[in-house]
Coordinates of C-alpha atoms in Angstrom, one line a residue:
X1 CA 81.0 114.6 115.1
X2 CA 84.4 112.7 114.0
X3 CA 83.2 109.5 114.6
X4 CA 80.3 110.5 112.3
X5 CA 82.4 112.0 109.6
X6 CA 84.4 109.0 109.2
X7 CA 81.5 107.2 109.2
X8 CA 80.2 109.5 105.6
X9 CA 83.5 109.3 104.4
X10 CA 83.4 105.5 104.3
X11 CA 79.8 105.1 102.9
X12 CA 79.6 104.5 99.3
X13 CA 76.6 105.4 97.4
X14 CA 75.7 103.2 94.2
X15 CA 76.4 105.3 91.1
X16 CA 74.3 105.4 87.9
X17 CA 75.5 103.6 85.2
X18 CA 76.2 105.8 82.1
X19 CA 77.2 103.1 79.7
X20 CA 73.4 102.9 78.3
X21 CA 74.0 106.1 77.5
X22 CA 77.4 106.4 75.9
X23 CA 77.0 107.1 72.0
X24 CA 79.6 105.0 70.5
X25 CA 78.8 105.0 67.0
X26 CA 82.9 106.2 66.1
X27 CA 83.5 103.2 68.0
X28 CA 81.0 100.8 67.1
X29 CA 84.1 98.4 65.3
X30 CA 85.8 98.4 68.7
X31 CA 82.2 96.2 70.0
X32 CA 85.3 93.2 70.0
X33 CA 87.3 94.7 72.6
X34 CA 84.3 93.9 75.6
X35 CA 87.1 92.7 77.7
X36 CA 89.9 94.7 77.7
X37 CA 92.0 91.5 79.0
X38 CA 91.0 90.1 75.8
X39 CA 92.5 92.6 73.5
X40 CA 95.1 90.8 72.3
X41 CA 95.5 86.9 71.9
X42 CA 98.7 87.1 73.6
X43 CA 99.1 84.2 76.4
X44 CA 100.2 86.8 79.2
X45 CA 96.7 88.4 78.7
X46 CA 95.0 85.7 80.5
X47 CA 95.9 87.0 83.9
X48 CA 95.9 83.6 85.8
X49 CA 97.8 83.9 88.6
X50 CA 99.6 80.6 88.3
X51 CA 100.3 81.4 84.2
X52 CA 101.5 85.0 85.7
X53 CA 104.3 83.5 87.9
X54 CA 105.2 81.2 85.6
X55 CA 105.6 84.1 82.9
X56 CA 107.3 86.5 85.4
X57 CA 109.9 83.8 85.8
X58 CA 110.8 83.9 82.0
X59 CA 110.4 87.6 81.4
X60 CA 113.7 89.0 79.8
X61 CA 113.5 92.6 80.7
X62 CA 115.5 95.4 80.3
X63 CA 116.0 98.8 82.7
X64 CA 116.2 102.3 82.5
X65 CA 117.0 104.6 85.5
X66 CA 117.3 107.8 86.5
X67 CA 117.9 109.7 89.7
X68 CA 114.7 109.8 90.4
X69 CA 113.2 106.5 89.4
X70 CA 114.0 103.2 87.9
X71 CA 111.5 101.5 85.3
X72 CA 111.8 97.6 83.9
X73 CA 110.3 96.6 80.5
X74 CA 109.3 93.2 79.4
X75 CA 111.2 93.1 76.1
X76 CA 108.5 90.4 75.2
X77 CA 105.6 93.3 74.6
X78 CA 107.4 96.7 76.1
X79 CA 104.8 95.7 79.1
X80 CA 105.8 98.4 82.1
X81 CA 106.1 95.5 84.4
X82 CA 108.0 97.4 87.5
X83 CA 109.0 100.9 88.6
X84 CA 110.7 102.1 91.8
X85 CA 110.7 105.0 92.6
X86 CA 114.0 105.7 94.8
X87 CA 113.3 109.3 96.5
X88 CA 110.3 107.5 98.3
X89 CA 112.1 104.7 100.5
X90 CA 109.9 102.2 102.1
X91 CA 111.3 102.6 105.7
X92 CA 113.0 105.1 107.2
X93 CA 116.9 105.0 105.8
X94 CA 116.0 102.3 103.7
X95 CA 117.6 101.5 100.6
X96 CA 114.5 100.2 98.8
X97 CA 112.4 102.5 97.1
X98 CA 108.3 102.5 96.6
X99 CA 107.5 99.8 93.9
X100 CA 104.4 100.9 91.8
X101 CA 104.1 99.2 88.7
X102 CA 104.8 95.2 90.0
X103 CA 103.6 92.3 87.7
X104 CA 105.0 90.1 90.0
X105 CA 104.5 91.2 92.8
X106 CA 100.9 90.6 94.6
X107 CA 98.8 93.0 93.4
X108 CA 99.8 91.9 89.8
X109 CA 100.6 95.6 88.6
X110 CA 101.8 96.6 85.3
X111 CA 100.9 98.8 82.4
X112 CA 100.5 97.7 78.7
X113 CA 99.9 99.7 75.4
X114 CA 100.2 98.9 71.9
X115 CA 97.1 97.9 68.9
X116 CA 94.9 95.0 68.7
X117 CA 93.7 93.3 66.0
X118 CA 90.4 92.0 64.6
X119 CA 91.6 89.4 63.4
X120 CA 92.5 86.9 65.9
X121 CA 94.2 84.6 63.7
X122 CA 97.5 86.8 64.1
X123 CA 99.3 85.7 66.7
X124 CA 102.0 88.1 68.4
X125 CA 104.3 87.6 71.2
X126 CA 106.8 84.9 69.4
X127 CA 109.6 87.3 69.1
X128 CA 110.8 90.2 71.6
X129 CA 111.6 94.0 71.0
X130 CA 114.9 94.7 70.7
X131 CA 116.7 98.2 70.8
X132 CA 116.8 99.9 67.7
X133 CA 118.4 103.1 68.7
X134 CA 118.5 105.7 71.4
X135 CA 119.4 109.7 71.2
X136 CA 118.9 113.3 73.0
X137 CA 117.1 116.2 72.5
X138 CA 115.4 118.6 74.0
X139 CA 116.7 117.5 77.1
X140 CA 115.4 114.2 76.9
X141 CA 116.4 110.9 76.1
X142 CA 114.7 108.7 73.6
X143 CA 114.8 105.3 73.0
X144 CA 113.6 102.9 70.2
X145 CA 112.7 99.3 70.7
X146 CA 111.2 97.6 67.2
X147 CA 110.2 94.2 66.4
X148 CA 108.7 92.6 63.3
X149 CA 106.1 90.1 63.4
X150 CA 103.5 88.7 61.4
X151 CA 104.8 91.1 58.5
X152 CA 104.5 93.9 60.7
X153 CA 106.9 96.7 62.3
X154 CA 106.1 97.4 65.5
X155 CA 108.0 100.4 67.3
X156 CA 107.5 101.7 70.8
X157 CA 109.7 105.1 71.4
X158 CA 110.3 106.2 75.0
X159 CA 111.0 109.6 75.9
X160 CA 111.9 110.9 79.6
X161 CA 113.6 113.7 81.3
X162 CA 115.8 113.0 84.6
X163 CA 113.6 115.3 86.6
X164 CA 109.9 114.0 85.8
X165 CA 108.3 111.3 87.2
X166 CA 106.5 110.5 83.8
X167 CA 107.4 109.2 80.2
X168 CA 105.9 109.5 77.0
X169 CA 105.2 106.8 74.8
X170 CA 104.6 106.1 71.2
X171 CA 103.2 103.5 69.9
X172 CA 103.9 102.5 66.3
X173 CA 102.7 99.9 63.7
X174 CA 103.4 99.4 59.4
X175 CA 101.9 97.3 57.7
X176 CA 104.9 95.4 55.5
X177 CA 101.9 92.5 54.8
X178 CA 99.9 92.5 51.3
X179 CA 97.0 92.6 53.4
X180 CA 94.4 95.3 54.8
X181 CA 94.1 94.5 58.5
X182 CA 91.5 96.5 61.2
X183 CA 93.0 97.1 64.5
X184 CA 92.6 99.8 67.5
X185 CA 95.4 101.3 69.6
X186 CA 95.0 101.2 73.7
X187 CA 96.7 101.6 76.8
X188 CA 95.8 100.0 79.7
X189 CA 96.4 99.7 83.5
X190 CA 96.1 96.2 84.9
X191 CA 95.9 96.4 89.1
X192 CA 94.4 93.6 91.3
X193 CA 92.2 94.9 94.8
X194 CA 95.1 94.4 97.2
X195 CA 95.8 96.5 99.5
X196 CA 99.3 96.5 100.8
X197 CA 98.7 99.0 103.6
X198 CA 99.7 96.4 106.7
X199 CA 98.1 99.3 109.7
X200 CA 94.5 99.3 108.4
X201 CA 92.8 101.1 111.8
X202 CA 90.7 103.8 112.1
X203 CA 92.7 106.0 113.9
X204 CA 95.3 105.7 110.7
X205 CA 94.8 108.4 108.2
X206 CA 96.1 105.7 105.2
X207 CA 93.3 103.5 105.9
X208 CA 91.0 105.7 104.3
X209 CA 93.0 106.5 101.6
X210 CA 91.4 106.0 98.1
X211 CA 92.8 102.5 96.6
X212 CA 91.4 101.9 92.7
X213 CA 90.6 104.0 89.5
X214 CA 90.2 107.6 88.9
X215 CA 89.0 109.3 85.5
X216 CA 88.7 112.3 84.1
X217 CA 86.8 112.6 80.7
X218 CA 84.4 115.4 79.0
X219 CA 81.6 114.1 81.2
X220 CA 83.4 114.7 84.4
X221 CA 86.1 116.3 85.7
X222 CA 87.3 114.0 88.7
X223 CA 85.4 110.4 89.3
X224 CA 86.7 107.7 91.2
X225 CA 85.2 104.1 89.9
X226 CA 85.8 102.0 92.9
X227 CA 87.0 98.4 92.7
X228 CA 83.5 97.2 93.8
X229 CA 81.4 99.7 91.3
X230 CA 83.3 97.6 88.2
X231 CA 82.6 94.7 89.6
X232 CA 78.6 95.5 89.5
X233 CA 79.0 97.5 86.1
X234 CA 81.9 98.2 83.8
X235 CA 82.6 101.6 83.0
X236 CA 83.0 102.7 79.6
X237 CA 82.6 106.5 78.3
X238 CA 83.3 108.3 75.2
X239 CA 85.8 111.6 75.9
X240 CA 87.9 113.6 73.8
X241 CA 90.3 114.7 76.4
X242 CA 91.1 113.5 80.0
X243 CA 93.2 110.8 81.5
X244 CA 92.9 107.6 83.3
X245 CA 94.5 106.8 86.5
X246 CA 95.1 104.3 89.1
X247 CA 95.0 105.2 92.5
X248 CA 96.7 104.6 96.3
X249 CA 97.8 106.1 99.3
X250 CA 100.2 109.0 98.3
X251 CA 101.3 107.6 94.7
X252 CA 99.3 107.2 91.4
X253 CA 99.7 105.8 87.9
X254 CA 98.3 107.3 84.9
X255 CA 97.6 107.3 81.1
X256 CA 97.2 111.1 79.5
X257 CA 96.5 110.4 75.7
X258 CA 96.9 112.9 73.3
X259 CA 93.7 115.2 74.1
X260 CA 91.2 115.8 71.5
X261 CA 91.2 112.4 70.3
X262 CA 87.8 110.5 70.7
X263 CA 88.6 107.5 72.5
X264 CA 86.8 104.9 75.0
X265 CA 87.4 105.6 78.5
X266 CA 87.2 102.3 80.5
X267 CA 87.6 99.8 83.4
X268 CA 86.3 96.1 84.0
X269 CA 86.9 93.4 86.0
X270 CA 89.3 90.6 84.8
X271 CA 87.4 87.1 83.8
X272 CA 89.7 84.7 86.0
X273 CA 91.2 87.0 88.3
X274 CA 90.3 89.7 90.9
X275 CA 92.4 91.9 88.6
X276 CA 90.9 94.6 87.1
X277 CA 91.8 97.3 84.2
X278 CA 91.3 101.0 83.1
X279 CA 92.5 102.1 80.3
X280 CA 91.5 104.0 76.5
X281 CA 90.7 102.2 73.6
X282 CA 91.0 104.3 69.9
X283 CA 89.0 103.9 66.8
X284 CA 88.9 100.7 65.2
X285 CA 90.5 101.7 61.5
X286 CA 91.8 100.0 58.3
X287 CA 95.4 99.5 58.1
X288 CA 95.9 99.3 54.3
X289 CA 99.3 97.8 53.0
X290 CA 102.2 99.8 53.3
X291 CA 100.8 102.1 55.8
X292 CA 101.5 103.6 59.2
X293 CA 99.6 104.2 62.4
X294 CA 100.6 105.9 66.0
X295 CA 99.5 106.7 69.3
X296 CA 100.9 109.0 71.4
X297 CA 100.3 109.1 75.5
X298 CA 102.4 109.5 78.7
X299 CA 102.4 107.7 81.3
X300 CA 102.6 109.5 84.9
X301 CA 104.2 107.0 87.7
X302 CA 105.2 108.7 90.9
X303 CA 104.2 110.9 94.1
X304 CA 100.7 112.7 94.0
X305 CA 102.9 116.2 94.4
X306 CA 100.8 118.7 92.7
X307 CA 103.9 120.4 91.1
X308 CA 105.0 117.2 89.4
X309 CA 101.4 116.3 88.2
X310 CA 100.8 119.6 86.6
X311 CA 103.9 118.6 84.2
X312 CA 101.8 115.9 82.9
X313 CA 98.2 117.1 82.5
X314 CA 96.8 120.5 83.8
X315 CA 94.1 118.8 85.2
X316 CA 96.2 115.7 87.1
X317 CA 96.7 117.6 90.5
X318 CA 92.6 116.6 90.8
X319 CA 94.1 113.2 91.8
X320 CA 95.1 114.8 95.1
X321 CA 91.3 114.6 96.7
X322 CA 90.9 116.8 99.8
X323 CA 87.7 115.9 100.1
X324 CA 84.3 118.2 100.6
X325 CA 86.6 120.2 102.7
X326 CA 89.0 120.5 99.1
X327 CA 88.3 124.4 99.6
X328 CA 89.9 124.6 103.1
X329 CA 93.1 121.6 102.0
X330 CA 94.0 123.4 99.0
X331 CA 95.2 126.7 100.7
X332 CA 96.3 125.3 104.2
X333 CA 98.6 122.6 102.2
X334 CA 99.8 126.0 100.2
X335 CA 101.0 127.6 103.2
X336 CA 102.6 124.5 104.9
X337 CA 104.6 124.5 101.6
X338 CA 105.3 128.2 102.0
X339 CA 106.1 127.9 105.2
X340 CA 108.4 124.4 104.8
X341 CA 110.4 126.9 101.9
X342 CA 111.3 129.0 104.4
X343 CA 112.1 126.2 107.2
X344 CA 113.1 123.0 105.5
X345 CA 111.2 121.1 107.9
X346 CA 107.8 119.7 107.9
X347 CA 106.7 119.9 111.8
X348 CA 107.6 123.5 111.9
X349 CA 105.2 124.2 109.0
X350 CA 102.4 122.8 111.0
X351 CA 103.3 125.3 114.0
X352 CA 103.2 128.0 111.4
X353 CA 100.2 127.0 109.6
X354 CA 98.7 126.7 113.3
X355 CA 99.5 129.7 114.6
X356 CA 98.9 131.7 111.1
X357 CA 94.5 129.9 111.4
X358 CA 94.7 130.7 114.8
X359 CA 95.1 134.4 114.2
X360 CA 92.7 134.5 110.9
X361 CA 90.0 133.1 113.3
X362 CA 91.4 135.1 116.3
X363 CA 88.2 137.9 115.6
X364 CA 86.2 135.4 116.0
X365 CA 87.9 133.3 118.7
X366 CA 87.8 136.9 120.9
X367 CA 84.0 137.3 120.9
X368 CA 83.3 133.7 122.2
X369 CA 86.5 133.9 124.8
X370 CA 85.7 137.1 126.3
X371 CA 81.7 135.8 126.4
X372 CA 83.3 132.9 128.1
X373 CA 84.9 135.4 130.3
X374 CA 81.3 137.3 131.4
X375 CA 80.2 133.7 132.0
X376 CA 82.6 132.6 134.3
X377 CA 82.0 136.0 135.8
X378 CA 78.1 135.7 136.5
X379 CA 78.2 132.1 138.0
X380 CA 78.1 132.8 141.0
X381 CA 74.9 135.0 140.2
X382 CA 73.8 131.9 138.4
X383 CA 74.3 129.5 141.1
X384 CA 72.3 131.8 143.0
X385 CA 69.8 131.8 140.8
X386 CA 69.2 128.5 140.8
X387 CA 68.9 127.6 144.1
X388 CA 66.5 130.4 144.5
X389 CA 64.0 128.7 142.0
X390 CA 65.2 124.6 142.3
X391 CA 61.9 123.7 142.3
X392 CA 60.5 125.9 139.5
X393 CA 62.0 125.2 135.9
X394 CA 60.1 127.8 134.1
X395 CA 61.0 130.0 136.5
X396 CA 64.7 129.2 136.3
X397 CA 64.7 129.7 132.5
X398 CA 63.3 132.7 132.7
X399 CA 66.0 134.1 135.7
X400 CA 68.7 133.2 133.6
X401 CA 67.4 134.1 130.5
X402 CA 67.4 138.0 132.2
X403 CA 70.6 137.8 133.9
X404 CA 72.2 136.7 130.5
X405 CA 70.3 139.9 128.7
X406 CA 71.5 142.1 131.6
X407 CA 75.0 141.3 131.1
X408 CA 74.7 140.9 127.7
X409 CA 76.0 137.2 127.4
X410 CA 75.7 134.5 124.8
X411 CA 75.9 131.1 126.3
X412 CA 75.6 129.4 122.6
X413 CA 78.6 131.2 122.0
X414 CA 80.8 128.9 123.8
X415 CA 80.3 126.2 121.3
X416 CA 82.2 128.7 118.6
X417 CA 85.7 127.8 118.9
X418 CA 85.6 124.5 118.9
X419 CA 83.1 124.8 115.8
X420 CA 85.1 126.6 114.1
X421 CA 88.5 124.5 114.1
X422 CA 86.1 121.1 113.4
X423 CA 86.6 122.1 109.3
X424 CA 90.4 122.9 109.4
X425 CA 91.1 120.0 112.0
X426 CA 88.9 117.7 109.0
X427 CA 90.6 119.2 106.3
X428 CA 93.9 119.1 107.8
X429 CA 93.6 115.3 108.3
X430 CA 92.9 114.5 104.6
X431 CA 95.8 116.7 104.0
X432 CA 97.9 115.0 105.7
X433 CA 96.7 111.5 104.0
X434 CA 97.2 113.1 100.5
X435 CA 101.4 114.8 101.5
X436 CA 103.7 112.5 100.3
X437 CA 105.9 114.9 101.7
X438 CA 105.1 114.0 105.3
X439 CA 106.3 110.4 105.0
X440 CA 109.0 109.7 107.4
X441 CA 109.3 113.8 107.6
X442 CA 111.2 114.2 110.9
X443 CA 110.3 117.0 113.2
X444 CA 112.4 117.4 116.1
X445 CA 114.1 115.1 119.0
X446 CA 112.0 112.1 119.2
X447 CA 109.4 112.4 116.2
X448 CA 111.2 110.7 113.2
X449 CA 107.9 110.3 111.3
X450 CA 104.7 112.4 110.9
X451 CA 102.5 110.7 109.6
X452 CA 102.9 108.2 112.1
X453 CA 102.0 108.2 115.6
X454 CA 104.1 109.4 118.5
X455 CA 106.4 106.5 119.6
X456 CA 107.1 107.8 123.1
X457 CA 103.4 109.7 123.1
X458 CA 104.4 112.3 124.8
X459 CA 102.6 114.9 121.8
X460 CA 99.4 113.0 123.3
X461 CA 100.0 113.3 126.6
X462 CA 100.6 116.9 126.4
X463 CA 97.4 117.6 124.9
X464 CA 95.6 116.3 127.1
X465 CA 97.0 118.6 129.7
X466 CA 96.3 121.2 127.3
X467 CA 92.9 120.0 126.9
X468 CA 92.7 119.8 130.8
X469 CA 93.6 123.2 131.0
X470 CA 91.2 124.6 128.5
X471 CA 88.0 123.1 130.6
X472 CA 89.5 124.2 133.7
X473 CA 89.4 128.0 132.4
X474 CA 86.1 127.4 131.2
X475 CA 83.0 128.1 132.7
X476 CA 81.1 124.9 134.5
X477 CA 76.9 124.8 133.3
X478 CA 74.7 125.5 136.1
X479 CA 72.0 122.8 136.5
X480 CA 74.1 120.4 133.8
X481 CA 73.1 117.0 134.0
X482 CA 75.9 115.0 136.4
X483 CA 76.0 112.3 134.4
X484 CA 77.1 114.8 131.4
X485 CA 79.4 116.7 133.8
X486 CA 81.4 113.7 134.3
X487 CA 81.5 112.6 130.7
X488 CA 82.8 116.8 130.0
X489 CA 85.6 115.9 132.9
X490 CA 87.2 112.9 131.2
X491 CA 86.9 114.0 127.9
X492 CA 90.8 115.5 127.5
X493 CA 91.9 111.6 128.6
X494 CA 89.3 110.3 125.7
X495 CA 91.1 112.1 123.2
X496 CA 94.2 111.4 124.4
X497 CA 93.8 107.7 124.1
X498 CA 92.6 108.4 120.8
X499 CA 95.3 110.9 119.7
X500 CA 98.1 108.1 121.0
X501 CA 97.1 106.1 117.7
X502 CA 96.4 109.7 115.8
X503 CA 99.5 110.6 113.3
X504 CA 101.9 112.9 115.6
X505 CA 101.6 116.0 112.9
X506 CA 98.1 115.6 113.2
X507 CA 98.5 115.3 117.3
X508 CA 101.1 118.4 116.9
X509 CA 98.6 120.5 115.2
X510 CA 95.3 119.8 117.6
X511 CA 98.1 120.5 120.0
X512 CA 99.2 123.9 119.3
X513 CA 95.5 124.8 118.9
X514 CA 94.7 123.8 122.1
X515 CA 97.6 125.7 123.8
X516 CA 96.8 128.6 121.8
X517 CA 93.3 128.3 122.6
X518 CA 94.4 128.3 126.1
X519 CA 96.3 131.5 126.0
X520 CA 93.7 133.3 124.1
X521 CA 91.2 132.2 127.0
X522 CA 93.4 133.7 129.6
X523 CA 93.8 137.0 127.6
X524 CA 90.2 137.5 127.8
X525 CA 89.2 135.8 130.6
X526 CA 87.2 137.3 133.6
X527 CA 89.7 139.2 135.4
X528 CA 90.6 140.9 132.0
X529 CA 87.4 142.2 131.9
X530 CA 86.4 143.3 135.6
X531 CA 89.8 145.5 134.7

């Protein structure tokens, strides 16, 4: 059953293609912008990766920080070009935080915004922002960079409180020319396909973590455009509200534009790179001399914590994907937060969260353990029974079929417990792919880490004596096939080769439930109910 979930998980179905469909009429001046790499004539839009280093060599950039985060700007076209975020360190006790946005780095990440023209003539990108003033209010700190090129005033205003892991952003443009000029704001996300997990396995809960674009728009409230769906089809849809993300392993990136705006929602593919964007495009619109024109958004750059997401968009928590089993995620990640309020730890909000589905399903749990009980009781009857009629199958069936009437026992029931913790075991692993919080989230003595496996594996080795302990309380099948009775016998060692690669909060919870299990099978085992 695992083995064939993971399997589902990682199939990919092809997914219609709604651009014939799209009405763009509002938009139907923005046909130029096809490519969104093309939207501007700038050189650094070209996105080879031999112009790009070249470029990232002569960027002159300039910082802000804050106690959570740290974000560089290319003063060249107020390009987002690299944030760190510090809270999230990429080893344990290291002094480097997780790097998101990274132009230069591999995955050529980075996040632009601004207006392009029609007219391709103008050329920008010959002089660089400079900072035109900064102040507070509200609680937040604002700060001006202008330019003026080609007769025209650009302005992009940053805005950002110490405690959020997003900024907004306003985008401004006069016209100081004598001419009437047609242009279209956007904001864009540029990310190549590289993955820089280095532990892709199976038996690691990041490797099938979602890497790639994420929308939400009228049409849909959560849709993830994979990497290799652009590269078969661009996306492109029409929303008045929504926001556009870019997806890995625990973090995200994304563009919320002011909502009830008509914009383009869309990703393609780079032409000369395996770099792809997603982003919003506005109306194409007249920019008469002497006038003004802005675009507001904010741009989300951090941990996909639910509480920090909701700050940005009401809807953004939908980033954090539980899966089919979202129903089942949503509350048990809810309780290990509860329960990690009241502890301050992490591993003993799994034991809690264990112990508190154990007793929810304990009901349950009680009707097939005390049917395992009357089963274990009438073997030998059943052993009898089958000698009696060895060589008569019907026969057999029909024996047993009595014998479990007269003592009123359910054999299927056995199959109940372990039925019923499949979902929360499921759900609990894509929890603990989508909990920032369990990254190097020590527990006790020798686990340092979570959501990594056990490095002394002792957490697998005592499951499998708790699975070992479990089979031996249960009752052995009369006439089972041997070759199945030996495959039932080594099954705790199976799992605990396969747990040893398993995350330990992950081993810690199948753990407890086994133990538990355990316990509740002794409660009402056989000699419980003889009494």
């Amino acid at each position: 059953m695992i083995f064939s979930y993971f399997l589902i998980i990682r199939w990919d179905p092809p997914k219609e293609d709604l651009a014939e469909s799209i009405i763009v009429e509002p938009f139907a001046d923005s046909e130029y912008l096809q490519s969104i790499e093309n939207e501007s004539p700038n050189a650094d839009f070209t996105n080879d990766l031999a112009l790009n280093t070249n470029l990232c060599e002569n960027i002159i950039k300039t910082s802000i920080k804050t106690p959570l985060w740290s974000l560089e700007l290319d003063l060249n076209n107020a390009e987002l070009v690299k944030a760190e975020l510090k809270e999230f360190p990429t080893e344990i006790d290291s002094n480097s935080g997780k790097v998101l946005f990274n132009k230069c780095g591999s995955e050529n990440y980075s996040h632009k915004s601004g207006f392009a023209f029609v007219d391709k003539s103008l050329k920008f990108g010959f002089e660089n922002f400079v900072k035109a003033g900064s102040y507070i209010a509200d609680e937040k700190k604002f700060i001006i960079y202008e330019k003026t090129e080609n007769n025209f005033l650009l302005r992009k205003t940053l805005s950002y409180s110490e405690n959020d892991y997003f900024i907004d952003i306003e985008d401004s443009i006069s016209n100081q020319s004598s001419e009437t000029k047609n242009l279209a704001p956007y904001s864009k996300i540029d990310r190549a396909n590289i993955d820089l997990l280095e532990n892709s396995s199976i038996f690691n809960p990041a490797s099938f973590a979602y890497l790639g674009p994420a929308f939400q728009t009228s049409a849909d409230n959560y849709e993830k455009i994979s990497f290799g769906d652009i590269k078969e089809n661009n996306f492109r849809q029409v929303s008045d509200k929504g926001w556009v993300s870019m997806i890995e392993h625990y973090f995200i990136t994304a563009i919320i534009p002011v909502q009830g705006e008509n914009l383009i929602y869309q990703a393609k593919q780079a032409s000369t790179l395996n770099t792809f964007s997603a982003g919003v495009v506005g109306a194409t619109e007249p920019l008469l001399p002497g006038e003004s024109r802005a675009f507001k958004q904010k741009i989300y750059f951090g941990p996909k914590i639910k509480q920090e997401l909701l700050k940005t968009h009401p809807d953004l928590d939908l980033a954090i994907d539980y899966g089919w089993l979202w129903w089942i995620g949503q509350p048990m990640y809810a309780a290990m937060k509860g329960f990690h309020a009241l502890t301050g730890n992490w591993g003993w909000s799994i034991v809690l969260v264990t112990i508190l589905i154990k007793l929810l399903l304990w009901p349950l749990s009680m009707v097939s353990y005390r049917n395992m009980g009357k089963m274990r009781a009438v073997q030998p009857q059943m052993q009898e029974i089958q000698q009696r009629f060895a060589d008569d199958r019907q026969a057999l069936s029909k024996a047993m079929m009595d014998l479990y009437k007269k003592e009123k026992v359910n054999p299927a029931l056995g199959c109940l417990p372990m039925l019923m913790q499949m979902p929360f075991f499921l759900a609990f692993y894509w929890v603990l792919i989508e909990t920032v919080e369990l990254k190097y989230a020590p527990f006790m003595f020798w686990i340092t880490d979570l959501s990594s496996r056990d490095p002394l594996f002792i957490l697998p080795v005592l499951n499998m004596a708790a699975m070992w302990g479990m089979q031996q309380l249960q009752p052995q099948p009369v006439g089972a096939d041997p070759i199945q009775a030996n495959v039932f016998k080594y099954m705790p060692l199976i799992f605990g080769v396969m747990f040893a690669l398993f995350p330990a909060g992950l081993v810690l919870y199948w753990f407890l439930n086994s133990l538990i299990s355990a316990i509740q099978m002794v409660l009402h085992g056989p000699k419980r109910e003889r009494a």
